[in-house]
Amino acid sequence: MFYCLMGLVRKKQICRIKPNRLSVCNKICYAIGGAPYQITGCALGFFLQIYLLDVAQIDPFYASIILFVGRAWDAVTDPTVGFLVSRSPWTRFGRMLPWIVLSTPLAVISYFLIWYVPPFENGKVVWYLFFYCLFQSLQTCFHVPYSALTMFISSEQKERDSATAYRMTVEVLGTVLGTAIQGQIVGLANAPCVPGPADILAEPSNFSTSPGLNEAAYMIASGVICLIYIICAVVLFFGVKEQKGERLSESEPMSFFQGIKLVMGYGPYAKLVMGFLFTSLGFMLLEGNFALFCSSTLGFRNDFQNILLVIMLSATLAIPFWQWFLTRFGKKTAVYVGTVAVIPFMILVVSLKSNLAVTYICSFAAGVGVAAAFLLPWSMLPDVVDDFQVQNPDFTGHEALFYSFYVFFTKFASGVSLGISTLSLDFAGYISRGCSQPKEVDLTLKLLVSAAPIALMAIGLSIMYSYPINEEKRQANRKLLQDLRENEADSETDSAELANVV
């Protein structure tokens, strides 16, 4: 009996001093899992519209329906999948990883068929609408569990923050990779500009259009992206071990609308989501219109791809800096510094006359802000989930709901950004593929990349001012959860050892 009790004490001591740390390899494997979402999203965002119009020869009205319904469906599926994931049983592979593995093959097939021109004419709209919505659903089945997986790769906040930094770096690289793969393979099929009102004196031969985009080029690009998608999913599955939740018992299952009320009724989460909703909308307006602003308003038609590359590379290089900054000065301070630091350059780029060097400098600074917008929301979400668990110890297993609703609002912001930009440019008289644009379009683009984003960022920062989880509260929550885990582990170990002794 005495030796059994001494063995119990030694086992407790070993468990307490063993750190719950992730290796660099684990963090890299986890981060690689975030690449498919960014690569496919970037390729679809930049190229799907022109593909539907110029390759599939879809009428612009029906093309707009496909794009709008696909985005709306994508947003709706996020909370739905989050609810289903939260109700999923625990398996020997975990709760999140089975969703990721099972959705990958079907997602790859549906993504490839989006870029395939069917051999019939009447059902093309239904074809693209079906496979676009199907892919968005399957992509959600991958990304929502993957986002929530942050809470299950480690119980230590520092480890989760570090893994999030790795993930954001890979995701930013994914946007660069998606643009490079799709752009380089199909780039030769892009049609030149067509004459606008200010091009009367130009030679007609300078504006001849290409005969059409190459269908095979899009299929090759989609095949390469599908292969990368599969590789990333395999690396994630074999390189990351999902840990079981921090509670030994699960709370009673709740309905979908009860889940909505639960997460959206929680004050810190609502303030975090609404604050980043406005700041993200500002950054999306800037990003979505900056290429058009560079090519049309500033006249850098031959340089805008390099300018976008500078933004993405700057964002990639800035991720480690923001990771250091938030650990040194706090996450809430990082939000304010990262957002405010971009504003002077947004004003500068529209105030000065066309200057390529200034534009590159402003693009580099914008990339630093984009990195903060990428990293900080995903770094702060685990803090909100921890705070919720401290305040509501009886509720467990609902982490996916918190992540899915944030993804929902992010995609909602993207849809609103696209709608505002398109409608504004349409009212201003934008000429599709025009070599020059009316003055009203130039003014609209300046508003879309400067005044409107600054106003939205100001609203977001004012909401974030009342965000209650500062560094002191975050550390206090961390200690409470750690003590609770140790008490539960001790209780479970005591029960098992005493049962063996008896």
C-alpha positions as semicolon CSV with decimal commas, in nm:
position;residue;x (nm);y (nm);z (nm)
1;M;0,000;0,000;0,000
2;F;0,279;0,242;0,093
3;Y;0,468;0,178;-0,234
4;C;0,152;0,229;-0,434
5;L;0,092;0,568;-0,271
6;M;0,456;0,671;-0,327
7;G;0,423;0,574;-0,692
8;L;0,111;0,786;-0,713
9;V;0,295;1,090;-0,574
10;R;0,586;1,047;-0,816
11;K;0,347;1,015;-1,110
12;K;0,175;1,339;-1,008
13;Q;0,505;1,521;-0,987
14;I;0,613;1,401;-1,331
15;C;0,281;1,504;-1,484
16;R;0,305;1,851;-1,332
17;I;0,656;1,929;-1,445
18;K;0,610;1,790;-1,796
19;P;0,540;2,091;-2,017
20;N;0,260;2,078;-2,274
21;R;0,480;2,206;-2,554
22;L;0,463;2,174;-2,931
23;S;0,771;2,103;-3,137
24;V;0,863;2,324;-3,430
25;C;0,771;2,035;-3,659
26;N;0,422;2,016;-3,503
27;K;0,371;2,389;-3,549
28;I;0,485;2,377;-3,911
29;C;0,258;2,081;-3,989
30;Y;-0,033;2,262;-3,825
31;A;0,045;2,581;-4,018
32;I;0,061;2,399;-4,353
33;G;-0,301;2,297;-4,303
34;G;-0,405;2,660;-4,345
35;A;-0,260;2,694;-4,695
36;P;-0,542;2,527;-4,898
37;Y;-0,804;2,776;-4,780
38;Q;-0,593;3,075;-4,882
39;I;-0,464;2,928;-5,211
40;T;-0,807;2,828;-5,341
41;G;-0,974;3,141;-5,204
42;C;-0,717;3,364;-5,373
43;A;-0,748;3,183;-5,706
44;L;-1,128;3,198;-5,699
45;G;-1,136;3,558;-5,584
46;F;-0,907;3,691;-5,856
47;F;-0,989;3,468;-6,152
48;L;-1,335;3,308;-6,126
49;Q;-1,525;3,607;-6,258
50;I;-1,312;3,649;-6,570
51;Y;-1,317;3,272;-6,622
52;L;-1,697;3,259;-6,617
53;L;-1,724;3,552;-6,857
54;D;-1,443;3,487;-7,105
55;V;-1,384;3,110;-7,095
56;A;-1,717;2,954;-6,998
57;Q;-1,899;3,230;-7,190
58;I;-2,160;3,278;-6,917
59;D;-2,388;3,579;-6,950
60;P;-2,277;3,854;-6,707
61;F;-2,615;3,850;-6,531
62;Y;-2,594;3,477;-6,461
63;A;-2,226;3,506;-6,371
64;S;-2,315;3,761;-6,104
65;I;-2,581;3,521;-5,970
66;I;-2,326;3,240;-5,947
67;L;-2,077;3,459;-5,762
68;F;-2,332;3,613;-5,526
69;V;-2,514;3,288;-5,440
70;G;-2,180;3,112;-5,391
71;R;-2,059;3,375;-5,143
72;A;-2,393;3,383;-4,961
73;W;-2,402;3,003;-4,938
74;D;-2,042;3,000;-4,815
75;A;-2,128;3,239;-4,532
76;V;-2,437;3,042;-4,426
77;T;-2,253;2,709;-4,412
78;D;-1,998;2,831;-4,157
79;P;-2,223;2,845;-3,846
80;T;-2,404;2,532;-3,966
81;V;-2,082;2,330;-3,993
82;G;-1,960;2,481;-3,665
83;F;-2,275;2,354;-3,495
84;L;-2,234;2,007;-3,648
85;V;-1,868;1,991;-3,551
86;S;-1,951;2,086;-3,192
87;R;-2,196;1,794;-3,180
88;S;-1,950;1,545;-3,331
89;P;-1,837;1,254;-3,112
90;W;-1,474;1,214;-3,011
91;T;-1,285;0,953;-3,215
92;R;-0,939;0,806;-3,179
93;F;-0,821;1,063;-3,433
94;G;-0,992;1,347;-3,248
95;R;-1,303;1,550;-3,321
96;M;-1,171;1,799;-3,579
97;L;-0,927;1,592;-3,787
98;P;-1,189;1,344;-3,923
99;W;-1,383;1,636;-4,073
100;I;-1,068;1,762;-4,242
101;V;-0,966;1,425;-4,385
102;L;-1,310;1,316;-4,507
103;S;-1,391;1,648;-4,677
104;T;-1,062;1,677;-4,867
105;P;-1,118;1,428;-5,156
106;L;-1,464;1,564;-5,242
107;A;-1,344;1,924;-5,207
108;V;-1,059;1,860;-5,452
109;I;-1,292;1,702;-5,710
110;S;-1,550;1,983;-5,686
111;Y;-1,278;2,250;-5,709
112;F;-1,136;2,093;-6,026
113;L;-1,483;2,076;-6,187
114;I;-1,534;2,448;-6,124
115;W;-1,258;2,512;-6,381
116;Y;-1,391;2,261;-6,636
117;V;-1,610;2,374;-6,928
118;P;-1,888;2,113;-6,971
119;P;-1,969;1,992;-7,324
120;F;-2,325;2,131;-7,312
121;E;-2,464;2,480;-7,326
122;N;-2,804;2,490;-7,157
123;G;-2,698;2,362;-6,815
124;K;-2,375;2,559;-6,771
125;V;-2,518;2,795;-6,512
126;V;-2,650;2,508;-6,302
127;W;-2,315;2,326;-6,340
128;Y;-2,104;2,612;-6,208
129;L;-2,352;2,714;-5,941
130;F;-2,372;2,357;-5,809
131;F;-1,999;2,286;-5,798
132;Y;-1,914;2,634;-5,665
133;C;-2,159;2,595;-5,376
134;L;-2,051;2,234;-5,320
135;F;-1,686;2,332;-5,300
136;Q;-1,764;2,617;-5,060
137;S;-1,950;2,371;-4,834
138;L;-1,668;2,116;-4,839
139;Q;-1,408;2,388;-4,790
140;T;-1,603;2,500;-4,484
141;C;-1,597;2,141;-4,356
142;F;-1,218;2,170;-4,376
143;H;-1,159;2,524;-4,253
144;V;-1,398;2,551;-3,957
145;P;-1,262;2,238;-3,783
146;Y;-0,910;2,346;-3,874
147;S;-0,966;2,688;-3,716
148;A;-1,111;2,534;-3,402
149;L;-0,821;2,287;-3,391
150;T;-0,617;2,571;-3,239
151;M;-0,783;2,498;-2,907
152;F;-0,692;2,128;-2,921
153;I;-0,328;2,121;-3,029
154;S;-0,216;2,245;-2,687
155;S;-0,365;2,365;-2,360
156;E;-0,096;2,633;-2,322
157;Q;-0,179;2,981;-2,451
158;K;0,180;3,056;-2,548
159;E;0,196;2,742;-2,759
160;R;-0,134;2,822;-2,928
161;D;-0,023;3,180;-2,998
162;S;0,305;3,056;-3,142
163;A;0,126;2,798;-3,361
164;T;-0,114;3,072;-3,477
165;A;0,183;3,286;-3,583
166;Y;0,321;2,994;-3,785
167;R;-0,022;2,942;-3,938
168;M;-0,066;3,307;-4,036
169;T;0,277;3,311;-4,199
170;V;0,191;3,005;-4,409
171;E;-0,153;3,145;-4,495
172;V;-0,003;3,471;-4,618
173;L;0,244;3,265;-4,821
174;G;-0,058;3,073;-4,948
175;T;-0,209;3,392;-5,090
176;V;0,120;3,460;-5,267
177;L;0,135;3,102;-5,394
178;G;-0,226;3,102;-5,512
179;T;-0,177;3,426;-5,703
180;A;0,151;3,307;-5,852
181;I;0,027;2,964;-5,964
182;Q;-0,298;3,083;-6,115
183;G;-0,154;3,404;-6,254
184;Q;0,155;3,255;-6,415
185;I;-0,024;2,963;-6,579
186;V;-0,319;3,155;-6,720
187;G;-0,151;3,494;-6,745
188;L;-0,082;3,464;-7,117
189;A;-0,455;3,434;-7,182
190;N;-0,542;3,773;-7,035
191;A;-0,693;4,012;-7,288
192;P;-0,547;4,362;-7,329
193;C;-0,740;4,676;-7,244
194;V;-1,005;4,825;-7,472
195;P;-1,034;5,194;-7,565
196;G;-1,222;5,428;-7,335
197;P;-1,349;5,787;-7,372
198;A;-0,998;5,929;-7,331
199;D;-0,844;5,701;-7,592
200;I;-0,992;5,851;-7,909
201;L;-0,653;5,942;-8,053
202;A;-0,506;5,599;-7,993
203;E;-0,445;5,354;-8,276
204;P;-0,719;5,091;-8,304
205;S;-0,457;4,817;-8,341
206;N;-0,334;4,885;-7,989
207;F;-0,662;4,763;-7,846
208;S;-0,721;4,438;-8,029
209;T;-0,860;4,174;-7,801
210;S;-0,732;3,822;-7,767
211;P;-0,943;3,541;-7,918
212;G;-1,021;3,394;-7,577
213;L;-0,872;3,240;-7,268
214;N;-0,718;2,895;-7,280
215;E;-0,938;2,634;-7,113
216;A;-0,648;2,394;-7,068
217;A;-0,447;2,656;-6,878
218;Y;-0,719;2,688;-6,615
219;M;-0,749;2,311;-6,580
220;I;-0,372;2,275;-6,538
221;A;-0,368;2,549;-6,274
222;S;-0,658;2,389;-6,087
223;G;-0,484;2,049;-6,103
224;V;-0,168;2,192;-5,946
225;I;-0,370;2,359;-5,671
226;C;-0,564;2,036;-5,606
227;L;-0,237;1,848;-5,562
228;I;-0,113;2,107;-5,311
229;Y;-0,448;2,084;-5,129
230;I;-0,410;1,707;-5,082
231;I;-0,046;1,731;-4,970
232;C;-0,132;1,995;-4,709
233;A;-0,420;1,786;-4,571
234;V;-0,195;1,477;-4,542
235;V;0,080;1,675;-4,366
236;L;-0,173;1,819;-4,121
237;F;-0,326;1,480;-4,040
238;F;0,003;1,300;-3,976
239;G;0,191;1,594;-3,824
240;V;-0,061;1,714;-3,563
241;K;-0,209;1,524;-3,272
242;E;-0,542;1,653;-3,151
243;Q;-0,577;1,661;-2,773
244;K;-0,902;1,602;-2,598
245;G;-1,089;1,894;-2,447
246;E;-0,998;2,032;-2,109
247;R;-1,313;1,904;-1,939
248;L;-1,373;1,544;-1,848
249;S;-1,746;1,567;-1,899
250;E;-1,940;1,717;-2,188
251;S;-2,231;1,956;-2,137
252;E;-2,579;1,875;-2,261
253;P;-2,624;1,916;-2,638
254;M;-2,801;2,236;-2,744
255;S;-2,994;2,339;-3,053
256;F;-2,847;2,545;-3,334
257;F;-3,023;2,866;-3,230
258;Q;-2,924;2,810;-2,869
259;G;-2,564;2,794;-2,991
260;I;-2,607;3,125;-3,177
261;K;-2,753;3,288;-2,868
262;L;-2,476;3,143;-2,655
263;V;-2,179;3,276;-2,852
264;M;-2,325;3,604;-2,978
265;G;-2,468;3,685;-2,637
266;Y;-2,124;3,666;-2,480
267;G;-2,001;4,024;-2,447
268;P;-1,623;3,989;-2,506
269;Y;-1,681;3,773;-2,812
270;A;-1,940;4,011;-2,959
271;K;-1,707;4,310;-2,912
272;L;-1,412;4,123;-3,062
273;V;-1,611;4,008;-3,366
274;M;-1,774;4,346;-3,429
275;G;-1,448;4,533;-3,385
276;F;-1,266;4,312;-3,634
277;L;-1,568;4,313;-3,864
278;F;-1,525;4,685;-3,927
279;T;-1,145;4,684;-3,938
280;S;-1,146;4,380;-4,168
281;L;-1,400;4,549;-4,394
282;G;-1,166;4,849;-4,416
283;F;-0,867;4,633;-4,507
284;M;-1,074;4,436;-4,760
285;L;-1,185;4,756;-4,931
286;L;-0,821;4,862;-4,952
287;E;-0,698;4,525;-5,079
288;G;-0,987;4,464;-5,318
289;N;-0,951;4,798;-5,495
290;F;-0,579;4,870;-5,465
291;A;-0,481;4,682;-5,781
292;L;-0,747;4,864;-5,979
293;F;-0,645;5,193;-5,819
294;C;-0,280;5,135;-5,920
295;S;-0,360;5,037;-6,278
296;S;-0,640;5,285;-6,353
297;T;-0,585;5,590;-6,133
298;L;-0,207;5,586;-6,088
299;G;-0,138;5,449;-6,435
300;F;0,082;5,158;-6,325
301;R;-0,084;4,902;-6,551
302;N;0,240;4,711;-6,606
303;D;0,351;4,724;-6,241
304;F;0,042;4,650;-6,034
305;Q;0,123;4,276;-6,009
306;N;0,461;4,361;-5,859
307;I;0,293;4,608;-5,622
308;L;0,054;4,336;-5,501
309;L;0,350;4,101;-5,458
310;V;0,521;4,361;-5,238
311;I;0,210;4,377;-5,018
312;M;0,197;4,000;-4,974
313;L;0,570;3,961;-4,912
314;S;0,565;4,248;-4,664
315;A;0,277;4,084;-4,480
316;T;0,468;3,755;-4,468
317;L;0,782;3,917;-4,328
318;A;0,582;4,116;-4,071
319;I;0,410;3,817;-3,906
320;P;0,708;3,735;-3,675
321;F;0,732;4,103;-3,579
322;W;0,367;4,118;-3,472
323;Q;0,405;3,791;-3,284
324;W;0,691;3,947;-3,087
325;F;0,500;4,273;-3,043
326;L;0,184;4,115;-2,901
327;T;0,383;3,906;-2,652
328;R;0,579;4,214;-2,545
329;F;0,307;4,481;-2,536
330;G;-0,020;4,289;-2,543
331;K;-0,267;4,194;-2,813
332;K;-0,503;4,487;-2,770
333;T;-0,215;4,734;-2,806
334;A;-0,100;4,549;-3,118
335;V;-0,446;4,595;-3,272
336;Y;-0,428;4,972;-3,231
337;V;-0,067;5,008;-3,342
338;G;-0,107;4,778;-3,644
339;T;-0,421;4,953;-3,765
340;V;-0,323;5,314;-3,699
341;A;0,024;5,271;-3,853
342;V;-0,128;5,208;-4,197
343;I;-0,352;5,517;-4,206
344;P;-0,083;5,782;-4,290
345;F;0,033;5,578;-4,590
346;M;-0,328;5,535;-4,709
347;I;-0,363;5,913;-4,708
348;L;-0,023;5,965;-4,871
349;V;-0,082;5,735;-5,169
350;V;-0,397;5,924;-5,277
351;S;-0,266;6,274;-5,196
352;L;0,051;6,276;-5,406
353;K;0,073;6,260;-5,781
354;S;0,151;5,929;-5,948
355;N;0,487;5,813;-5,813
356;L;0,597;5,452;-5,842
357;A;0,854;5,468;-5,560
358;V;0,601;5,619;-5,317
359;T;0,347;5,356;-5,419
360;Y;0,594;5,076;-5,341
361;I;0,665;5,230;-4,999
362;C;0,295;5,264;-4,922
363;S;0,236;4,907;-5,040
364;F;0,506;4,776;-4,808
365;A;0,348;4,962;-4,514
366;A;0,004;4,832;-4,610
367;G;0,143;4,479;-4,604
368;V;0,255;4,529;-4,243
369;G;-0,102;4,624;-4,154
370;V;-0,240;4,328;-4,348
371;A;-0,017;4,099;-4,138
372;A;-0,167;4,243;-3,820
373;A;-0,518;4,194;-3,962
374;F;-0,428;3,831;-4,043
375;L;-0,265;3,741;-3,714
376;L;-0,442;3,924;-3,434
377;P;-0,804;3,799;-3,470
378;W;-0,693;3,435;-3,471
379;S;-0,456;3,503;-3,182
380;M;-0,728;3,668;-2,972
381;L;-1,007;3,418;-3,036
382;P;-0,854;3,150;-2,806
383;D;-0,843;3,411;-2,526
384;V;-1,217;3,469;-2,564
385;V;-1,286;3,094;-2,561
386;D;-1,075;3,056;-2,245
387;D;-1,258;3,346;-2,081
388;F;-1,591;3,190;-2,173
389;Q;-1,484;2,859;-2,020
390;V;-1,386;3,035;-1,698
391;Q;-1,718;3,220;-1,681
392;N;-1,925;2,919;-1,792
393;P;-1,758;2,603;-1,659
394;D;-2,066;2,391;-1,732
395;F;-2,048;2,450;-2,108
396;T;-1,788;2,250;-2,302
397;G;-1,730;2,132;-2,657
398;H;-1,853;2,452;-2,826
399;E;-1,520;2,590;-2,947
400;A;-1,610;2,536;-3,313
401;L;-1,910;2,767;-3,278
402;F;-1,691;3,060;-3,174
403;Y;-1,461;3,006;-3,470
404;S;-1,734;2,940;-3,726
405;F;-1,923;3,259;-3,644
406;Y;-1,606;3,464;-3,674
407;V;-1,541;3,309;-4,017
408;F;-1,904;3,384;-4,106
409;F;-1,866;3,753;-4,025
410;T;-1,533;3,769;-4,207
411;K;-1,691;3,630;-4,523
412;F;-1,987;3,862;-4,471
413;A;-1,744;4,154;-4,465
414;S;-1,585;4,025;-4,785
415;G;-1,924;4,009;-4,955
416;V;-2,017;4,358;-4,838
417;S;-1,681;4,488;-4,958
418;L;-1,732;4,335;-5,302
419;G;-2,086;4,471;-5,323
420;I;-1,991;4,824;-5,218
421;S;-1,698;4,838;-5,459
422;T;-1,891;4,701;-5,757
423;L;-2,195;4,924;-5,707
424;S;-1,983;5,234;-5,648
425;L;-1,775;5,179;-5,960
426;D;-2,087;5,100;-6,163
427;F;-2,252;5,428;-6,058
428;A;-1,929;5,613;-6,139
429;G;-1,928;5,479;-6,494
430;Y;-1,648;5,224;-6,478
431;I;-1,549;5,082;-6,819
432;S;-1,467;4,712;-6,810
433;R;-1,104;4,654;-6,917
434;G;-1,082;5,017;-7,021
435;C;-0,737;5,164;-7,084
436;S;-0,854;5,482;-6,910
437;Q;-1,144;5,568;-6,682
438;P;-1,366;5,874;-6,623
439;K;-1,267;6,119;-6,351
440;E;-1,560;6,001;-6,140
441;V;-1,410;5,651;-6,133
442;D;-1,073;5,787;-6,020
443;L;-1,241;5,978;-5,737
444;T;-1,441;5,669;-5,637
445;L;-1,128;5,454;-5,627
446;K;-0,953;5,710;-5,406
447;L;-1,245;5,697;-5,165
448;L;-1,247;5,316;-5,169
449;V;-0,875;5,284;-5,086
450;S;-0,845;5,572;-4,840
451;A;-1,142;5,758;-4,690
452;A;-1,385;5,466;-4,657
453;P;-1,131;5,219;-4,507
454;I;-1,008;5,481;-4,258
455;A;-1,365;5,550;-4,142
456;L;-1,437;5,178;-4,100
457;M;-1,111;5,121;-3,912
458;A;-1,196;5,408;-3,677
459;I;-1,533;5,247;-3,598
460;G;-1,366;4,911;-3,538
461;L;-1,105;5,059;-3,304
462;S;-1,371;5,244;-3,107
463;I;-1,551;4,912;-3,050
464;M;-1,227;4,741;-2,954
465;Y;-1,168;5,009;-2,689
466;S;-1,427;4,838;-2,465
467;Y;-1,287;4,489;-2,529
468;P;-1,239;4,366;-2,171
469;I;-0,973;4,092;-2,201
470;N;-0,640;4,263;-2,134
471;E;-0,311;4,096;-2,050
472;E;-0,386;4,080;-1,676
473;K;-0,719;3,909;-1,728
474;R;-0,571;3,678;-1,991
475;Q;-0,298;3,562;-1,751
476;A;-0,552;3,521;-1,470
477;N;-0,772;3,304;-1,692
478;R;-0,469;3,103;-1,790
479;K;-0,382;3,032;-1,427
480;L;-0,741;2,939;-1,339
481;L;-0,769;2,695;-1,628
482;Q;-0,430;2,546;-1,551
483;D;-0,526;2,491;-1,187
484;L;-0,855;2,338;-1,294
485;R;-0,682;2,098;-1,532
486;E;-0,437;1,993;-1,260
487;N;-0,719;1,934;-1,012
488;E;-0,914;1,726;-1,264
489;A;-0,602;1,528;-1,357
490;D;-0,521;1,466;-0,991
491;S;-0,877;1,357;-0,922
492;E;-0,877;1,118;-1,217
493;T;-0,535;0,975;-1,123
494;D;-0,633;0,932;-0,758
495;S;-0,948;0,747;-0,853
496;A;-0,764;0,514;-1,090
497;E;-0,481;0,438;-0,848
498;L;-0,708;0,377;-0,552
499;A;-0,922;0,149;-0,764
500;N;-0,612;-0,054;-0,851
501;V;-0,506;-0,071;-0,488
502;V;-0,846;-0,200;-0,385
